[in-house]
């Protein structure tokens, strides 16, 4: 009887641990996907068997999707590696809040006051976050590379699953991509892209350089991606390897004490 109870206790203790590991796998895919099973083993310190078991479960539950990974540069023979990205259901599993209520409220605001009121609200909301990040970046300096790294670290700490990755140009590194694997207002931004626009403008002011939004979770991409020009290849937190983007950046003055709201 004691042995059975002890075995049952050990089994019950393993369930939370197993769920915690599953959550770590999902979070890591959200942060840096697409990721292969091998990369996940290395990142999380788990065995190949354990990783594949969790990947199979997450895929069966519709929380992740498979994508082909083709290396940048020269084409290689053989089948491309299979990577994993988080699905829309996976994002929903990571997110919390009252998305439906917020969306209904914004629809009411747009109909009662006008569409410009939604943009003003989005700018006001982002300005509050921008002010906090500006204070953290005040001692970083004017180099966009260093500011982007600090911003990614701050975003990651706040649950945006943010990272940076280098981008190769024609003669070397053209800049980097600031990636966000999670967005707390993704559902709302799907119907109201003003939130994405306001955030992009805030990033430009915080980094002191004109940035370009390449992809968004709200649009159905697996990660929000913002191109930051004029930086070197080394950045942190680091993400997967370089990709290629052709762009012509324009320098602007960084903001350290943003005013209330922002202009579109």
Short mmCIF file of C-alpha atoms in Angstrom, two decimals:
data_model
loop_
_atom_site.label_atom_id
_atom_site.label_comp_id
_atom_site.label_asym_id
_atom_site.label_seq_id
_atom_site.Cartn_x
_atom_site.Cartn_y
_atom_site.Cartn_z
CA UNK A 1 0.00 0.00 0.00
CA UNK A 2 2.81 2.41 0.89
CA UNK A 3 4.66 1.55 -2.31
CA UNK A 4 1.55 2.24 -4.38
CA UNK A 5 0.99 5.58 -2.64
CA UNK A 6 4.64 6.54 -3.14
CA UNK A 7 4.45 5.66 -6.81
CA UNK A 8 1.25 7.67 -7.12
CA UNK A 9 2.88 10.65 -5.44
CA UNK A 10 5.84 10.50 -7.78
CA UNK A 11 3.46 10.29 -10.73
CA UNK A 12 1.45 13.27 -9.58
CA UNK A 13 4.65 15.30 -9.08
CA UNK A 14 5.79 14.51 -12.61
CA UNK A 15 2.64 15.96 -14.18
CA UNK A 16 3.34 19.62 -13.24
CA UNK A 17 6.99 19.18 -14.24
CA UNK A 18 5.95 17.74 -17.60
CA UNK A 19 3.54 20.62 -18.17
CA UNK A 20 6.24 23.11 -17.22
CA UNK A 21 8.63 21.59 -19.77
CA UNK A 22 5.93 21.65 -22.43
CA UNK A 23 5.36 25.34 -21.66
CA UNK A 24 9.12 25.99 -21.96
CA UNK A 25 9.19 24.33 -25.38
CA UNK A 26 6.21 26.37 -26.57
CA UNK A 27 7.69 29.60 -25.19
CA UNK A 28 11.06 28.96 -26.84
CA UNK A 29 9.42 28.30 -30.21
CA UNK A 30 7.48 31.53 -29.74
CA UNK A 31 10.73 33.40 -28.99
CA UNK A 32 12.96 32.12 -31.79
CA UNK A 33 10.98 29.99 -34.26
CA UNK A 34 11.35 28.44 -36.67
CA UNK A 35 13.43 26.04 -34.59
CA UNK A 36 14.42 22.45 -35.31
CA UNK A 37 14.18 19.69 -32.72
CA UNK A 38 17.98 19.66 -32.55
CA UNK A 39 18.11 23.39 -31.81
CA UNK A 40 15.49 22.99 -29.09
CA UNK A 41 17.52 20.19 -27.47
CA UNK A 42 20.51 22.51 -27.34
CA UNK A 43 18.58 25.56 -26.13
CA UNK A 44 16.63 23.79 -23.38
CA UNK A 45 19.10 21.09 -22.36
CA UNK A 46 16.64 18.26 -23.04
CA UNK A 47 17.04 14.91 -24.74
CA UNK A 48 15.95 14.35 -28.32
CA UNK A 49 13.29 11.90 -27.12
CA UNK A 50 11.82 14.40 -24.66
CA UNK A 51 11.79 17.25 -27.18
CA UNK A 52 10.13 15.17 -29.89
CA UNK A 53 7.49 13.94 -27.43
CA UNK A 54 6.58 17.51 -26.55
CA UNK A 55 6.69 18.60 -30.19
CA UNK A 56 4.34 15.77 -31.15
CA UNK A 57 1.94 16.77 -28.38
CA UNK A 58 2.04 20.49 -29.20
CA UNK A 59 1.53 19.74 -32.90
CA UNK A 60 -1.36 17.36 -32.18
CA UNK A 61 -3.00 20.10 -30.10
CA UNK A 62 -2.58 22.61 -32.93
CA UNK A 63 -0.26 24.89 -30.93
CA UNK A 64 2.71 24.70 -33.34
CA UNK A 65 3.16 24.30 -37.09
CA UNK A 66 5.95 22.80 -39.20
CA UNK A 67 7.91 25.00 -41.61
CA UNK A 68 10.79 24.25 -43.96
CA UNK A 69 14.05 25.99 -43.03
CA UNK A 70 16.19 26.93 -46.02
CA UNK A 71 19.63 28.34 -45.14
CA UNK A 72 20.53 31.79 -46.45
CA UNK A 73 23.10 32.06 -49.20
CA UNK A 74 24.20 29.10 -51.35
CA UNK A 75 21.61 26.39 -51.93
CA UNK A 76 22.33 23.00 -50.39
CA UNK A 77 21.40 19.58 -51.63
CA UNK A 78 18.90 17.36 -49.89
CA UNK A 79 15.65 18.04 -48.11
CA UNK A 80 15.38 21.26 -46.11
CA UNK A 81 15.33 20.96 -42.35
CA UNK A 82 11.95 20.98 -40.61
CA UNK A 83 11.47 23.77 -38.13
CA UNK A 84 8.60 24.62 -35.82
CA UNK A 85 6.74 27.91 -35.40
CA UNK A 86 3.95 28.82 -33.05
CA UNK A 87 0.40 28.79 -34.45
CA UNK A 88 -2.41 31.24 -33.81
CA UNK A 89 -3.84 28.80 -31.26
CA UNK A 90 -0.43 28.67 -29.64
CA UNK A 91 -0.40 32.44 -29.31
CA UNK A 92 -3.84 32.26 -27.77
CA UNK A 93 -2.57 29.72 -25.25
CA UNK A 94 0.23 32.10 -24.26
CA UNK A 95 -1.94 35.18 -24.10
CA UNK A 96 -4.47 36.25 -21.53
CA UNK A 97 -6.88 39.14 -21.03
CA UNK A 98 -10.18 40.28 -22.35
CA UNK A 99 -9.55 40.41 -26.09
CA UNK A 100 -13.18 40.18 -27.14
CA UNK A 101 -14.26 42.86 -24.69
CA UNK A 102 -11.44 45.18 -25.78
CA UNK A 103 -12.30 44.67 -29.45
CA UNK A 104 -15.97 45.42 -28.84
CA UNK A 105 -15.04 48.57 -26.91
CA UNK A 106 -12.83 49.79 -29.75
CA UNK A 107 -15.56 49.11 -32.32
CA UNK A 108 -17.90 51.20 -30.20
CA UNK A 109 -15.29 53.97 -29.92
CA UNK A 110 -14.78 53.99 -33.68
CA UNK A 111 -18.51 54.17 -34.41
CA UNK A 112 -19.36 56.70 -31.69
CA UNK A 113 -16.39 59.06 -32.04
CA UNK A 114 -14.69 58.10 -35.30
CA UNK A 115 -11.76 55.98 -36.58
CA UNK A 116 -9.24 58.64 -35.58
CA UNK A 117 -10.17 58.06 -31.95
CA UNK A 118 -8.84 54.48 -32.17
CA UNK A 119 -5.51 55.73 -33.54
CA UNK A 120 -5.30 58.31 -30.77
CA UNK A 121 -6.01 55.65 -28.15
CA UNK A 122 -3.35 53.34 -29.65
CA UNK A 123 -0.79 56.15 -29.66
CA UNK A 124 -1.60 57.04 -26.07
CA UNK A 125 -1.24 53.42 -24.93
CA UNK A 126 2.08 52.99 -26.75
CA UNK A 127 3.41 56.34 -25.48
CA UNK A 128 3.12 55.11 -21.89
CA UNK A 129 5.19 52.02 -22.70
CA UNK A 130 7.62 54.11 -24.77
CA UNK A 131 8.25 56.48 -21.86
CA UNK A 132 9.21 53.57 -19.62
CA UNK A 133 11.56 52.04 -22.19
CA UNK A 134 13.10 55.43 -22.99
CA UNK A 135 14.13 55.76 -19.36
CA UNK A 136 15.80 52.33 -19.50
CA UNK A 137 17.62 53.15 -22.75
CA UNK A 138 18.76 56.61 -21.58
CA UNK A 139 22.16 55.34 -20.47
CA UNK A 140 22.77 53.04 -23.43
CA UNK A 141 24.09 55.64 -25.88
CA UNK A 142 23.10 56.59 -29.43
CA UNK A 143 24.29 53.47 -31.26
CA UNK A 144 21.17 51.79 -32.77
CA UNK A 145 22.74 48.35 -32.30
CA UNK A 146 23.14 48.81 -28.55
CA UNK A 147 19.73 50.42 -28.19
CA UNK A 148 18.04 47.60 -30.14
CA UNK A 149 19.73 45.00 -27.91
CA UNK A 150 18.57 46.83 -24.78
CA UNK A 151 15.06 47.23 -26.16
CA UNK A 152 14.88 43.50 -27.03
CA UNK A 153 15.97 42.62 -23.51
CA UNK A 154 13.30 44.92 -22.02
CA UNK A 155 10.61 43.53 -24.30
CA UNK A 156 11.62 39.94 -23.49
CA UNK A 157 11.43 40.70 -19.78
CA UNK A 158 7.90 42.04 -20.27
CA UNK A 159 6.73 38.86 -21.99
CA UNK A 160 7.05 39.81 -25.66
CA UNK A 161 9.44 36.90 -26.34
CA UNK A 162 11.75 39.36 -28.10
CA UNK A 163 15.14 38.74 -29.68
CA UNK A 164 17.38 40.17 -32.38
CA UNK A 165 19.01 38.53 -35.38
CA UNK A 166 21.53 39.89 -37.90
CA UNK A 167 20.56 40.71 -41.48
CA UNK A 168 23.05 40.40 -44.35
CA UNK A 169 23.23 43.00 -47.10
CA UNK A 170 25.09 42.97 -50.40
CA UNK A 171 28.50 43.64 -48.82
CA UNK A 172 28.06 42.52 -45.23
CA UNK A 173 25.64 43.22 -42.44
CA UNK A 174 22.86 45.65 -43.33
CA UNK A 175 21.27 45.74 -39.88
CA UNK A 176 19.25 43.47 -37.69
CA UNK A 177 15.72 42.26 -37.18
CA UNK A 178 13.94 42.91 -33.91
CA UNK A 179 11.59 39.95 -33.46
CA UNK A 180 8.67 39.60 -31.07
CA UNK A 181 7.25 36.12 -30.69
CA UNK A 182 4.33 37.17 -28.51
CA UNK A 183 1.97 40.14 -28.56
CA UNK A 184 -0.53 40.81 -25.77
CA UNK A 185 -2.81 42.76 -28.14
CA UNK A 186 -2.52 40.46 -31.16
CA UNK A 187 -6.24 39.71 -31.31
CA UNK A 188 -7.12 43.40 -31.07
CA UNK A 189 -4.44 44.46 -33.58
CA UNK A 190 -5.86 42.01 -36.13
CA UNK A 191 -8.86 44.32 -36.48
CA UNK A 192 -7.12 47.54 -35.47
CA UNK A 193 -3.64 47.77 -37.10
CA UNK A 194 -3.28 51.25 -35.58
CA UNK A 195 -1.67 49.49 -32.60
CA UNK A 196 1.05 48.02 -34.84
CA UNK A 197 1.62 51.39 -36.53
CA UNK A 198 1.94 53.20 -33.21
CA UNK A 199 4.42 50.63 -31.91
CA UNK A 200 6.55 50.86 -35.07
CA UNK A 201 6.76 54.64 -34.75
CA UNK A 202 7.72 54.30 -31.09
CA UNK A 203 10.53 51.89 -32.01
CA UNK A 204 11.87 54.45 -34.50
CA UNK A 205 11.98 57.11 -31.83
CA UNK A 206 13.49 54.82 -29.21
CA UNK A 207 16.24 53.54 -31.52
CA UNK A 208 16.95 56.85 -33.20
CA UNK A 209 16.70 55.39 -36.70
CA UNK A 210 13.86 54.83 -39.15
CA UNK A 211 12.70 51.21 -38.82
CA UNK A 212 10.59 49.10 -41.15
CA UNK A 213 7.94 46.63 -40.02
CA UNK A 214 8.28 43.49 -42.15
CA UNK A 215 5.78 41.12 -40.56
CA UNK A 216 3.21 41.05 -37.75
CA UNK A 217 1.44 38.41 -35.72
CA UNK A 218 -1.78 40.32 -36.31
CA UNK A 219 -1.36 39.81 -40.06
CA UNK A 220 -0.94 36.06 -39.61
CA UNK A 221 2.86 35.82 -39.55
CA UNK A 222 4.49 33.64 -36.89
CA UNK A 223 6.47 36.54 -35.43
CA UNK A 224 6.47 40.35 -35.48
CA UNK A 225 9.60 41.44 -37.35
CA UNK A 226 11.01 44.96 -37.48
CA UNK A 227 14.07 45.81 -39.58
CA UNK A 228 16.57 48.08 -37.81
CA UNK A 229 19.24 49.48 -40.20
CA UNK A 230 22.71 50.69 -39.47
CA UNK A 231 23.77 48.09 -36.89
CA UNK A 232 26.37 45.35 -36.63
CA UNK A 233 25.84 41.61 -36.68
CA UNK A 234 26.30 41.02 -32.96
CA UNK A 235 23.19 41.69 -30.89
CA UNK A 236 21.35 40.28 -27.93
CA UNK A 237 19.34 38.49 -26.97
CA UNK A 238 20.39 36.62 -30.11
CA UNK A 239 18.09 34.72 -32.41
CA UNK A 240 18.65 32.36 -35.37
CA UNK A 241 21.07 33.18 -38.17
CA UNK A 242 21.16 35.97 -40.76
CA UNK A 243 18.61 36.70 -43.43
CA UNK A 244 18.77 39.09 -46.38
CA UNK A 245 16.92 42.40 -46.72
CA UNK A 246 17.43 45.21 -49.22
CA UNK A 247 16.69 48.57 -47.66
CA UNK A 248 17.73 52.23 -47.68
CA UNK A 249 17.58 53.54 -44.09
CA UNK A 250 17.13 57.13 -43.02
CA UNK A 251 18.65 58.44 -39.78
CA UNK A 252 16.46 60.30 -37.29
CA UNK A 253 17.05 61.78 -33.83
CA UNK A 254 16.47 59.43 -30.85
CA UNK A 255 13.90 60.30 -28.22
CA UNK A 256 14.71 60.00 -24.52
CA UNK A 257 11.59 61.66 -23.09
CA UNK A 258 8.63 61.05 -25.44
CA UNK A 259 5.65 63.32 -25.12
CA UNK A 260 2.11 62.16 -24.58
CA UNK A 261 0.92 60.33 -27.67
CA UNK A 262 2.61 60.13 -31.07
CA UNK A 263 1.81 61.26 -34.54
CA UNK A 264 0.86 58.86 -37.29
#
